[in-house]
PDB file of C-alpha atoms and ligand atoms in Angstrom:
ATOM      1  CA  MET A 134     124.217 118.523  99.882  1.00  0.00           C
ATOM      2  CA  SER A 135     122.549 119.651  96.502  1.00  0.00           C
ATOM      3  CA  LYS A 136     120.380 121.507  95.822  1.00  0.00           C
ATOM      4  CA  TRP A 137     116.925 120.381  94.235  1.00  0.00           C
ATOM      5  CA  LYS A 138     116.900 120.521  90.751  1.00  0.00           C
ATOM      6  CA  VAL A 139     113.418 122.196  89.434  1.00  0.00           C
ATOM      7  CA  LEU A 140     112.787 123.427  85.701  1.00  0.00           C
ATOM      8  CA  VAL A 141     110.348 126.845  85.185  1.00  0.00           C
ATOM      9  CA  THR A 142     108.351 126.953  81.968  1.00  0.00           C
ATOM     10  CA  ARG A 143     108.213 130.245  80.843  1.00  0.00           C
ATOM     11  CA  HIS A 144     111.334 133.251  81.853  1.00  0.00           C
ATOM     12  CA  ASP A 145     108.138 135.695  82.386  1.00  0.00           C
ATOM     13  CA  THR A 146     107.810 134.226  85.820  1.00  0.00           C
ATOM     14  CA  PRO A 147     107.400 136.396  87.652  1.00  0.00           C
ATOM     15  CA  PRO A 148     110.181 137.242  89.734  1.00  0.00           C
ATOM     16  CA  ALA A 149     108.006 136.620  93.522  1.00  0.00           C
ATOM     17  CA  GLY A 150     108.328 133.329  93.009  1.00  0.00           C
ATOM     18  CA  LEU A 151     111.283 133.228  91.396  1.00  0.00           C
ATOM     19  CA  ASN A 152     113.565 134.441  94.262  1.00  0.00           C
ATOM     20  CA  LEU A 153     111.582 132.437  96.079  1.00  0.00           C
ATOM     21  CA  LEU A 154     112.449 129.366  94.189  1.00  0.00           C
ATOM     22  CA  GLN A 155     116.074 130.389  94.150  1.00  0.00           C
ATOM     23  CA  SER A 156     116.215 130.460  96.849  1.00  0.00           C
ATOM     24  CA  ARG A 157     115.788 126.971  98.256  1.00  0.00           C
ATOM     25  CA  CYS A 158     116.847 125.205  94.610  1.00  0.00           C
ATOM     26  CA  ASP A 159     118.807 125.703  91.687  1.00  0.00           C
ATOM     27  CA  VAL A 160     116.627 127.104  88.801  1.00  0.00           C
ATOM     28  CA  THR A 161     116.502 125.934  84.977  1.00  0.00           C
ATOM     29  CA  ILE A 162     114.250 128.413  83.018  1.00  0.00           C
ATOM     30  CA  LEU A 163     112.945 127.244  80.259  1.00  0.00           C
ATOM     31  CA  PRO A 164     114.629 129.550  77.415  1.00  0.00           C
ATOM     32  CA  GLY A 165     112.699 130.872  74.633  1.00  0.00           C
ATOM     33  CA  GLU A 166     109.772 133.516  74.234  1.00  0.00           C
ATOM     34  CA  ALA A 167     106.931 130.908  73.956  1.00  0.00           C
ATOM     35  CA  PRO A 168     108.151 127.319  74.035  1.00  0.00           C
ATOM     36  CA  THR A 169     107.158 124.493  72.350  1.00  0.00           C
ATOM     37  CA  ARG A 170     105.842 121.619  73.688  1.00  0.00           C
ATOM     38  CA  ALA A 171     108.712 119.675  71.946  1.00  0.00           C
ATOM     39  CA  ASP A 172     111.430 121.650  73.739  1.00  0.00           C
ATOM     40  CA  LEU A 173     109.771 121.259  77.187  1.00  0.00           C
ATOM     41  CA  LEU A 174     110.148 117.046  76.585  1.00  0.00           C
ATOM     42  CA  GLN A 175     113.609 118.336  75.443  1.00  0.00           C
ATOM     43  CA  ALA A 176     114.097 119.670  78.775  1.00  0.00           C
ATOM     44  CA  ILE A 177     112.311 117.984  81.453  1.00  0.00           C
ATOM     45  CA  PRO A 178     114.149 114.544  82.410  1.00  0.00           C
ATOM     46  CA  GLY A 179     116.441 114.504  85.174  1.00  0.00           C
ATOM     47  CA  TYR A 180     114.386 117.376  86.592  1.00  0.00           C
ATOM     48  CA  ASP A 181     113.240 116.827  90.940  1.00  0.00           C
ATOM     49  CA  ALA A 182     110.271 119.952  90.643  1.00  0.00           C
ATOM     50  CA  ILE A 183     108.555 120.705  87.781  1.00  0.00           C
ATOM     51  CA  PHE A 184     106.874 124.049  87.859  1.00  0.00           C
ATOM     52  CA  LEU A 185     104.283 124.972  84.985  1.00  0.00           C
ATOM     53  CA  SER A 186     104.366 128.629  84.650  1.00  0.00           C
ATOM     54  CA  SER A 187     102.380 128.485  81.405  1.00  0.00           C
ATOM     55  CA  HIS A 188      99.064 125.528  80.742  1.00  0.00           C
ATOM     56  CA  SER A 189     101.645 123.615  79.232  1.00  0.00           C
ATOM     57  CA  ILE A 190      99.679 119.249  79.416  1.00  0.00           C
ATOM     58  CA  VAL A 191     100.674 117.235  81.297  1.00  0.00           C
ATOM     59  CA  ASP A 192     100.095 113.551  80.482  1.00  0.00           C
ATOM     60  CA  ALA A 193     101.277 110.324  80.537  1.00  0.00           C
ATOM     61  CA  GLU A 194     104.060 110.677  77.136  1.00  0.00           C
ATOM     62  CA  LEU A 195     105.391 113.700  79.429  1.00  0.00           C
ATOM     63  CA  LEU A 196     106.226 111.855  82.292  1.00  0.00           C
ATOM     64  CA  ASP A 197     107.724 108.683  80.905  1.00  0.00           C
ATOM     65  CA  ILE A 198     110.439 111.704  80.156  1.00  0.00           C
ATOM     66  CA  ALA A 199     110.761 113.618  82.695  1.00  0.00           C
ATOM     67  CA  GLY A 200     112.171 110.342  84.888  1.00  0.00           C
ATOM     68  CA  TYR A 201     111.619 108.816  87.616  1.00  0.00           C
ATOM     69  CA  LYS A 202     113.085 111.626  89.539  1.00  0.00           C
ATOM     70  CA  LEU A 203     109.953 113.662  89.495  1.00  0.00           C
ATOM     71  CA  LYS A 204     108.533 114.742  92.437  1.00  0.00           C
ATOM     72  CA  VAL A 205     106.561 117.416  92.861  1.00  0.00           C
ATOM     73  CA  ILE A 206     103.356 119.731  89.727  1.00  0.00           C
ATOM     74  CA  SER A 207     103.143 122.645  90.249  1.00  0.00           C
ATOM     75  CA  THR A 208     100.688 124.994  87.981  1.00  0.00           C
ATOM     76  CA  MET A 209     100.982 128.665  88.562  1.00  0.00           C
ATOM     77  CA  SER A 210      96.772 128.348  87.809  1.00  0.00           C
ATOM     78  CA  ALA A 211      93.682 127.594  90.021  1.00  0.00           C
ATOM     79  CA  GLY A 212      92.508 125.761  87.339  1.00  0.00           C
ATOM     80  CA  TYR A 213      94.162 122.272  86.330  1.00  0.00           C
ATOM     81  CA  GLU A 214      92.183 120.446  83.184  1.00  0.00           C
ATOM     82  CA  HIS A 215      95.654 120.936  81.633  1.00  0.00           C
ATOM     83  CA  LEU A 216      97.691 117.972  84.058  1.00  0.00           C
ATOM     84  CA  ASP A 217      96.570 114.016  83.822  1.00  0.00           C
ATOM     85  CA  LEU A 218      95.513 113.675  88.026  1.00  0.00           C
ATOM     86  CA  ALA A 219      95.563 110.540  88.093  1.00  0.00           C
ATOM     87  CA  GLU A 220      98.590 109.717  85.903  1.00  0.00           C
ATOM     88  CA  ILE A 221     100.320 112.220  87.694  1.00  0.00           C
ATOM     89  CA  LYS A 222      99.300 110.213  91.211  1.00  0.00           C
ATOM     90  CA  ARG A 223      99.563 106.687  89.433  1.00  0.00           C
ATOM     91  CA  ARG A 224     103.393 108.451  89.806  1.00  0.00           C
ATOM     92  CA  GLY A 225     102.883 109.504  93.597  1.00  0.00           C
ATOM     93  CA  ILE A 226     104.431 112.537  92.241  1.00  0.00           C
ATOM     94  CA  LYS A 227     102.717 115.483  94.712  1.00  0.00           C
ATOM     95  CA  VAL A 228     100.370 118.720  92.759  1.00  0.00           C
ATOM     96  CA  GLY A 229      99.860 121.618  93.302  1.00  0.00           C
ATOM     97  CA  HIS A 230      97.755 124.969  92.345  1.00  0.00           C
ATOM     98  CA  THR A 231      96.775 128.754  92.989  1.00  0.00           C
ATOM     99  CA  PRO A 232      93.519 128.305  94.166  1.00  0.00           C
ATOM    100  CA  VAL A 233      92.549 131.314  96.127  1.00  0.00           C
ATOM    101  CA  VAL A 234      95.096 134.025  95.794  1.00  0.00           C
ATOM    102  CA  LEU A 235      93.747 135.398  92.449  1.00  0.00           C
ATOM    103  CA  SER A 236      90.003 134.461  93.557  1.00  0.00           C
ATOM    104  CA  ALA A 237      89.462 138.046  94.572  1.00  0.00           C
ATOM    105  CA  ALA A 238      90.851 139.385  90.569  1.00  0.00           C
ATOM    106  CA  VAL A 239      88.815 137.030  88.939  1.00  0.00           C
ATOM    107  CA  ALA A 240      85.671 138.362  90.927  1.00  0.00           C
ATOM    108  CA  GLU A 241      86.965 141.893  89.236  1.00  0.00           C
ATOM    109  CA  ILE A 242      87.319 141.440  86.074  1.00  0.00           C
ATOM    110  CA  ALA A 243      83.500 139.444  86.629  1.00  0.00           C
ATOM    111  CA  ILE A 244      82.372 142.373  87.818  1.00  0.00           C
ATOM    112  CA  LEU A 245      83.906 144.602  85.150  1.00  0.00           C
ATOM    113  CA  LEU A 246      82.323 142.057  82.145  1.00  0.00           C
ATOM    114  CA  LEU A 247      79.363 141.925  83.599  1.00  0.00           C
ATOM    115  CA  LEU A 248      78.681 145.496  84.008  1.00  0.00           C
ATOM    116  CA  ASN A 249      80.392 146.655  80.420  1.00  0.00           C
ATOM    117  CA  ALA A 250      77.689 143.804  79.054  1.00  0.00           C
ATOM    118  CA  ALA A 251      74.359 144.919  80.601  1.00  0.00           C
ATOM    119  CA  ARG A 252      75.319 148.977  79.851  1.00  0.00           C
ATOM    120  CA  ARG A 253      76.056 147.818  76.580  1.00  0.00           C
ATOM    121  CA  ALA A 254      79.414 149.846  77.029  1.00  0.00           C
ATOM    122  CA  HIS A 255      80.883 148.310  73.969  1.00  0.00           C
ATOM    123  CA  GLU A 256      78.254 149.521  71.748  1.00  0.00           C
ATOM    124  CA  GLY A 257      78.172 152.671  73.024  1.00  0.00           C
ATOM    125  CA  ARG A 258      82.132 152.547  71.737  1.00  0.00           C
ATOM    126  CA  LEU A 259      81.351 151.407  68.923  1.00  0.00           C
ATOM    127  CA  LEU A 260      78.752 153.885  68.106  1.00  0.00           C
ATOM    128  CA  LEU A 261      80.745 157.309  69.161  1.00  0.00           C
ATOM    129  CA  GLU A 262      84.255 155.830  66.541  1.00  0.00           C
ATOM    130  CA  ALA A 263      81.874 155.667  63.451  1.00  0.00           C
ATOM    131  CA  GLY A 264      80.558 159.241  64.871  1.00  0.00           C
ATOM    132  CA  GLN A 265      76.988 157.717  65.639  1.00  0.00           C
ATOM    133  CA  CYS A 266      75.739 157.778  69.220  1.00  0.00           C
ATOM    134  CA  GLN A 267      73.190 160.368  69.738  1.00  0.00           C
ATOM    135  CA  SER A 268      71.725 161.698  73.255  1.00  0.00           C
ATOM    136  CA  LYS A 269      68.113 160.226  73.256  1.00  0.00           C
ATOM    137  CA  PRO A 270      65.301 158.805  75.144  1.00  0.00           C
ATOM    138  CA  MET A 271      65.372 155.244  74.563  1.00  0.00           C
ATOM    139  CA  SER A 272      68.718 155.011  72.772  1.00  0.00           C
ATOM    140  CA  LEU A 273      71.264 152.316  74.104  1.00  0.00           C
ATOM    141  CA  LEU A 274      69.444 151.078  77.055  1.00  0.00           C
ATOM    142  CA  GLY A 275      70.883 148.451  79.418  1.00  0.00           C
ATOM    143  CA  GLN A 276      69.531 146.409  82.239  1.00  0.00           C
ATOM    144  CA  ASP A 277      70.015 146.990  85.522  1.00  0.00           C
ATOM    145  CA  ILE A 278      71.936 144.952  88.264  1.00  0.00           C
ATOM    146  CA  ARG A 279      69.702 146.696  91.237  1.00  0.00           C
ATOM    147  CA  GLY A 280      67.187 144.559  92.158  1.00  0.00           C
ATOM    148  CA  SER A 281      68.531 142.212  89.978  1.00  0.00           C
ATOM    149  CA  THR A 282      68.448 138.108  90.703  1.00  0.00           C
ATOM    150  CA  VAL A 283      72.333 136.742  90.268  1.00  0.00           C
ATOM    151  CA  GLY A 284      72.748 133.706  89.479  1.00  0.00           C
ATOM    152  CA  ILE A 285      76.371 132.281  90.076  1.00  0.00           C
ATOM    153  CA  VAL A 286      77.325 128.938  88.632  1.00  0.00           C
ATOM    154  CA  GLY A 287      80.420 127.449  90.755  1.00  0.00           C
ATOM    155  CA  LEU A 288      79.942 128.428  93.903  1.00  0.00           C
ATOM    156  CA  GLY A 289      83.182 127.492  94.818  1.00  0.00           C
ATOM    157  CA  SER A 290      85.861 131.058  95.959  1.00  0.00           C
ATOM    158  CA  ILE A 291      86.087 133.114  93.376  1.00  0.00           C
ATOM    159  CA  GLY A 292      81.906 132.797  93.005  1.00  0.00           C
ATOM    160  CA  ALA A 293      81.756 133.604  97.037  1.00  0.00           C
ATOM    161  CA  GLU A 294      84.312 136.759  95.886  1.00  0.00           C
ATOM    162  CA  ILE A 295      81.895 137.619  93.321  1.00  0.00           C
ATOM    163  CA  VAL A 296      79.242 137.820  95.419  1.00  0.00           C
ATOM    164  CA  LYS A 297      80.425 139.806  97.671  1.00  0.00           C
ATOM    165  CA  ARG A 298      81.257 142.474  95.410  1.00  0.00           C
ATOM    166  CA  LEU A 299      77.683 142.434  93.960  1.00  0.00           C
ATOM    167  CA  VAL A 300      75.985 143.018  97.126  1.00  0.00           C
ATOM    168  CA  SER A 301      76.622 146.582  96.971  1.00  0.00           C
ATOM    169  CA  PHE A 302      75.053 147.000  93.839  1.00  0.00           C
ATOM    170  CA  GLN A 303      71.924 146.051  95.930  1.00  0.00           C
ATOM    171  CA  VAL A 304      70.888 142.410  93.715  1.00  0.00           C
ATOM    172  CA  GLU A 305      67.889 140.943  94.952  1.00  0.00           C
ATOM    173  CA  ASN A 306      68.457 138.097  94.392  1.00  0.00           C
ATOM    174  CA  PHE A 307      71.417 135.350  94.392  1.00  0.00           C
ATOM    175  CA  VAL A 308      71.396 131.967  93.829  1.00  0.00           C
ATOM    176  CA  TYR A 309      73.744 129.967  92.294  1.00  0.00           C
ATOM    177  CA  THR A 310      74.674 125.561  91.535  1.00  0.00           C
ATOM    178  CA  GLY A 311      76.607 122.476  91.928  1.00  0.00           C
ATOM    179  CA  HIS A 312      76.693 119.747  93.121  1.00  0.00           C
ATOM    180  CA  ALA A 313      75.245 120.253  96.268  1.00  0.00           C
ATOM    181  CA  ARG A 314      73.977 122.423  98.590  1.00  0.00           C
ATOM    182  CA  LYS A 315      77.114 124.827 100.434  1.00  0.00           C
ATOM    183  CA  LYS A 316      77.641 126.685 103.855  1.00  0.00           C
ATOM    184  CA  ILE A 317      79.744 129.887 102.277  1.00  0.00           C
ATOM    185  CA  GLY A 318      76.103 129.754  99.872  1.00  0.00           C
ATOM    186  CA  ASP A 319      74.088 130.539 102.974  1.00  0.00           C
ATOM    187  CA  ASP A 320      76.635 132.922 105.018  1.00  0.00           C
ATOM    188  CA  LEU A 321      76.675 134.545 101.709  1.00  0.00           C
ATOM    189  CA  GLY A 322      73.075 134.663 101.638  1.00  0.00           C
ATOM    190  CA  ALA A 323      72.814 132.786  97.824  1.00  0.00           C
ATOM    191  CA  LYS A 324      70.130 130.030  98.087  1.00  0.00           C
ATOM    192  CA  PHE A 325      70.797 126.705  96.433  1.00  0.00           C
ATOM    193  CA  VAL A 326      69.166 126.295  92.579  1.00  0.00           C
ATOM    194  CA  THR A 327      69.036 123.232  89.511  1.00  0.00           C
ATOM    195  CA  LEU A 328      71.247 124.619  86.985  1.00  0.00           C
ATOM    196  CA  ASP A 329      67.707 125.216  84.581  1.00  0.00           C
ATOM    197  CA  GLU A 330      65.698 126.372  88.010  1.00  0.00           C
ATOM    198  CA  LEU A 331      68.684 129.141  87.585  1.00  0.00           C
ATOM    199  CA  LEU A 332      68.512 129.598  83.877  1.00  0.00           C
ATOM    200  CA  LYS A 333      65.174 129.684  84.160  1.00  0.00           C
ATOM    201  CA  MET A 334      65.032 133.242  86.426  1.00  0.00           C
ATOM    202  CA  SER A 335      68.251 134.857  86.998  1.00  0.00           C
ATOM    203  CA  ASP A 336      69.227 138.416  85.007  1.00  0.00           C
ATOM    204  CA  PHE A 337      72.580 137.521  85.196  1.00  0.00           C
ATOM    205  CA  ILE A 338      74.299 134.109  84.895  1.00  0.00           C
ATOM    206  CA  ILE A 339      77.954 134.237  85.916  1.00  0.00           C
ATOM    207  CA  VAL A 340      79.972 131.050  85.131  1.00  0.00           C
ATOM    208  CA  ALA A 341      82.629 130.039  87.580  1.00  0.00           C
ATOM    209  CA  THR A 342      83.162 126.400  87.086  1.00  0.00           C
ATOM    210  CA  PRO A 343      86.049 124.873  87.087  1.00  0.00           C
ATOM    211  CA  LEU A 344      86.192 122.566  83.530  1.00  0.00           C
ATOM    212  CA  THR A 345      85.180 119.017  84.505  1.00  0.00           C
ATOM    213  CA  ASN A 346      83.123 115.586  82.023  1.00  0.00           C
ATOM    214  CA  GLU A 347      80.376 117.317  83.519  1.00  0.00           C
ATOM    215  CA  THR A 348      81.519 121.377  82.628  1.00  0.00           C
ATOM    216  CA  HIS A 349      82.392 120.311  79.223  1.00  0.00           C
ATOM    217  CA  GLY A 350      79.679 122.075  76.620  1.00  0.00           C
ATOM    218  CA  LEU A 351      76.972 122.821  79.408  1.00  0.00           C
ATOM    219  CA  PHE A 352      76.224 125.782  77.957  1.00  0.00           C
ATOM    220  CA  ASP A 353      74.363 124.368  74.598  1.00  0.00           C
ATOM    221  CA  ASP A 354      70.991 125.500  72.184  1.00  0.00           C
ATOM    222  CA  ALA A 355      68.785 124.194  74.833  1.00  0.00           C
ATOM    223  CA  ALA A 356      70.499 126.052  78.216  1.00  0.00           C
ATOM    224  CA  PHE A 357      70.531 129.382  76.498  1.00  0.00           C
ATOM    225  CA  ASP A 358      66.588 128.692  75.199  1.00  0.00           C
ATOM    226  CA  LYS A 359      66.119 128.644  79.256  1.00  0.00           C
ATOM    227  CA  MET A 360      67.176 131.761  80.271  1.00  0.00           C
ATOM    228  CA  LYS A 361      65.845 135.344  80.279  1.00  0.00           C
ATOM    229  CA  LYS A 362      65.489 136.828  76.523  1.00  0.00           C
ATOM    230  CA  THR A 363      66.976 139.550  78.788  1.00  0.00           C
ATOM    231  CA  ALA A 364      70.198 138.092  80.266  1.00  0.00           C
ATOM    232  CA  VAL A 365      73.283 138.538  80.654  1.00  0.00           C
ATOM    233  CA  PHE A 366      75.624 135.697  79.845  1.00  0.00           C
ATOM    234  CA  VAL A 367      79.105 136.254  82.428  1.00  0.00           C
ATOM    235  CA  ASN A 368      82.258 133.439  82.020  1.00  0.00           C
ATOM    236  CA  ILE A 369      85.123 133.967  83.591  1.00  0.00           C
ATOM    237  CA  GLY A 370      85.395 129.770  84.244  1.00  0.00           C
ATOM    238  CA  ARG A 371      87.268 127.760  81.418  1.00  0.00           C
ATOM    239  CA  GLY A 372      86.144 128.318  77.942  1.00  0.00           C
ATOM    240  CA  PRO A 373      84.695 124.848  76.780  1.00  0.00           C
ATOM    241  CA  VAL A 374      81.976 125.210  79.252  1.00  0.00           C
ATOM    242  CA  VAL A 375      80.691 126.727  76.822  1.00  0.00           C
ATOM    243  CA  GLN A 376      79.662 126.023  73.056  1.00  0.00           C
ATOM    244  CA  THR A 377      81.090 128.484  71.091  1.00  0.00           C
ATOM    245  CA  ASP A 378      78.052 128.223  68.375  1.00  0.00           C
ATOM    246  CA  ALA A 379      75.369 128.153  70.885  1.00  0.00           C
ATOM    247  CA  LEU A 380      76.923 131.653  72.133  1.00  0.00           C
ATOM    248  CA  LEU A 381      76.784 132.935  68.786  1.00  0.00           C
ATOM    249  CA  ARG A 382      73.104 132.014  67.981  1.00  0.00           C
ATOM    250  CA  ALA A 383      72.103 133.004  71.077  1.00  0.00           C
ATOM    251  CA  LEU A 384      73.581 135.990  70.871  1.00  0.00           C
ATOM    252  CA  LYS A 385      72.691 136.574  67.740  1.00  0.00           C
ATOM    253  CA  GLN A 386      69.555 135.277  67.449  1.00  0.00           C
ATOM    254  CA  GLU A 387      68.590 137.882  70.708  1.00  0.00           C
ATOM    255  CA  LYS A 388      68.116 134.440  72.576  1.00  0.00           C
ATOM    256  CA  ILE A 389      69.496 137.262  75.771  1.00  0.00           C
ATOM    257  CA  PHE A 390      70.586 140.411  75.631  1.00  0.00           C
ATOM    258  CA  ALA A 391      74.411 140.071  76.148  1.00  0.00           C
ATOM    259  CA  ALA A 392      77.499 138.316  76.919  1.00  0.00           C
ATOM    260  CA  GLY A 393      80.834 138.783  78.716  1.00  0.00           C
ATOM    261  CA  LEU A 394      83.982 136.615  78.360  1.00  0.00           C
ATOM    262  CA  ASP A 395      86.978 136.333  80.156  1.00  0.00           C
ATOM    263  CA  VAL A 396      87.483 133.148  78.477  1.00  0.00           C
ATOM    264  CA  VAL A 397      86.279 131.212  74.711  1.00  0.00           C
ATOM    265  CA  ASP A 398      86.607 128.056  73.063  1.00  0.00           C
ATOM    266  CA  PRO A 399      88.657 128.897  71.138  1.00  0.00           C
ATOM    267  CA  GLU A 400      91.508 130.611  73.114  1.00  0.00           C
ATOM    268  CA  PRO A 401      92.014 132.743  71.796  1.00  0.00           C
ATOM    269  CA  LEU A 402      89.223 133.881  69.367  1.00  0.00           C
ATOM    270  CA  PRO A 403      90.901 133.806  66.244  1.00  0.00           C
ATOM    271  CA  LYS A 404      90.474 137.743  64.461  1.00  0.00           C
ATOM    272  CA  ASN A 405      88.061 137.963  62.473  1.00  0.00           C
ATOM    273  CA  HIS A 406      86.025 135.153  64.530  1.00  0.00           C
ATOM    274  CA  GLU A 407      81.520 136.000  64.098  1.00  0.00           C
ATOM    275  CA  LEU A 408      81.173 136.802  67.796  1.00  0.00           C
ATOM    276  CA  LEU A 409      83.574 140.228  67.662  1.00  0.00           C
ATOM    277  CA  LYS A 410      81.314 141.899  64.973  1.00  0.00           C
ATOM    278  CA  LEU A 411      78.410 141.750  67.381  1.00  0.00           C
ATOM    279  CA  PRO A 412      77.413 145.026  69.238  1.00  0.00           C
ATOM    280  CA  ASN A 413      76.501 142.727  72.460  1.00  0.00           C
ATOM    281  CA  PHE A 414      79.407 140.669  72.566  1.00  0.00           C
ATOM    282  CA  GLU A 415      82.360 141.739  75.562  1.00  0.00           C
ATOM    283  CA  ILE A 416      85.274 139.726  75.175  1.00  0.00           C
ATOM    284  CA  LEU A 417      88.515 139.547  77.320  1.00  0.00           C
ATOM    285  CA  PRO A 418      91.974 137.831  76.492  1.00  0.00           C
ATOM    286  CA  HIS A 419      91.615 135.813  79.744  1.00  0.00           C
ATOM    287  CA  LEU A 420      92.749 138.375  82.244  1.00  0.00           C
ATOM    288  CA  GLY A 421      91.274 137.166  85.234  1.00  0.00           C
ATOM    289  CA  SER A 422      94.168 137.198  87.732  1.00  0.00           C
ATOM    290  CA  ALA A 423      96.524 139.388  85.263  1.00  0.00           C
ATOM    291  CA  THR A 424      97.420 142.183  88.196  1.00  0.00           C
ATOM    292  CA  VAL A 425     101.151 142.595  89.286  1.00  0.00           C
ATOM    293  CA  LYS A 426     100.407 141.263  92.766  1.00  0.00           C
ATOM    294  CA  THR A 427      97.470 138.387  92.429  1.00  0.00           C
ATOM    295  CA  ARG A 428     100.874 136.967  89.383  1.00  0.00           C
ATOM    296  CA  ASN A 429     102.870 137.633  91.482  1.00  0.00           C
ATOM    297  CA  ASP A 430     100.858 135.968  94.293  1.00  0.00           C
ATOM    298  CA  MET A 431     100.621 132.788  92.272  1.00  0.00           C
ATOM    299  CA  ALA A 432     103.852 132.322  91.358  1.00  0.00           C
ATOM    300  CA  THR A 433     105.124 132.486  94.968  1.00  0.00           C
ATOM    301  CA  VAL A 434     102.331 129.653  95.795  1.00  0.00           C
ATOM    302  CA  ALA A 435     103.251 127.725  93.257  1.00  0.00           C
ATOM    303  CA  ALA A 436     106.887 127.785  94.209  1.00  0.00           C
ATOM    304  CA  GLN A 437     106.197 126.979  97.880  1.00  0.00           C
ATOM    305  CA  ASN A 438     103.520 124.540  97.060  1.00  0.00           C
ATOM    306  CA  ILE A 439     107.371 122.760  95.401  1.00  0.00           C
ATOM    307  CA  ILE A 440     109.308 123.515  97.946  1.00  0.00           C
ATOM    308  CA  ASN A 441     106.967 122.085 100.970  1.00  0.00           C
ATOM    309  CA  GLY A 442     107.098 119.333  98.150  1.00  0.00           C
ATOM    310  CA  LEU A 443     110.528 118.378  98.249  1.00  0.00           C
ATOM    311  CA  ASP A 444     110.824 119.198 102.336  1.00  0.00           C
ATOM    312  CA  GLY A 445     107.894 116.352 102.334  1.00  0.00           C
ATOM    313  CA  LYS A 446     105.817 118.476 103.535  1.00  0.00           C
ATOM    314  CA  SER A 447     101.480 119.006 102.289  1.00  0.00           C
ATOM    315  CA  LEU A 448     101.511 121.579  99.283  1.00  0.00           C
ATOM    316  CA  VAL A 449     100.024 124.890 100.287  1.00  0.00           C
ATOM    317  CA  TYR A 450      97.245 123.596  97.596  1.00  0.00           C
ATOM    318  CA  PRO A 451      97.525 120.292  96.251  1.00  0.00           C
ATOM    319  CA  LEU A 452      95.056 118.364  93.829  1.00  0.00           C
TER     320      LEU A 452
HETATM  321  C1  DGY B 154      93.746 129.884  85.873  1.00  0.00           C
HETATM  322  O1  DGY B 154      95.031 130.116  87.753  1.00  0.00           O
HETATM  323  O2  DGY B 154      93.245 129.142  85.952  1.00  0.00           O
HETATM  324  C2  DGY B 154      93.142 131.482  85.916  1.00  0.00           C
HETATM  325  O3  DGY B 154      93.582 130.948  84.329  1.00  0.00           O
HETATM  326  C3  DGY B 154      94.813 132.056  85.133  1.00  0.00           C
HETATM  327  O4  DGY B 154      94.806 131.441  83.962  1.00  0.00           O
END
């Protein structure tokens, strides 16, 4: 029997996933350092499955060009805002993603940003580089995590991992918001509150929600106006959940103390963006899941999603 034909969208896909796919399928890897949509559309006809190593947009146009053979789409990401799920499912195509295996790594990045922003690490470094750093009793004072209230917007797998790690920092209260109260919240001793309540009571606000129609632009001027002046804001979910101009105003006008972002809108942030000039702004270039083990685990799950789908079994993480 001939092997299933699978297209992988990037040459630098982690080897664990590629090896697994190659053990069962006839794999074609899209060549080039940064394949464009045009490259993808040109290559895509005739495959049984597509392995998305990057956030390529999958919409009706791409599916039309891919053709009737396409049975499985697997994205090597937890986020799936680049996939038109309704259109994919309408065509009877199976679709999967890779949550959970990245939760610990993303939680670590959230803590890194929270600590850096709370303790003014970037500002301290800037002063050091400018030769202006003097040890004074009241200089570069930050915010304590010990005894604080931490608010998580979106208590999914990543949010829960963040809470578990912050317990050891002696946080006093954990609160969270989302669609409904969750058992994991009860298990972690976190209280379910409304978004408004969370914004008003939290010393640290961590956004760990996916990008949906509901969360798009959720953090606007009104949201930042409700936060404490001492609040530290962290986003490791998706950039467009936060209105970038509103965040800029919040930091410049000192409506909040500091922010730390792993995701931003647009991404990457242009190198001359005003946010990058602010001392109370920490940013990383979307590194949440970027560890050797995590990326290999994600690639393995994405490959297994394809193999399961082609074998007629349930995907590991279906959408
Ligand atoms: C995800 O998996 O969605 C992360 O943001 C990395 O792309």
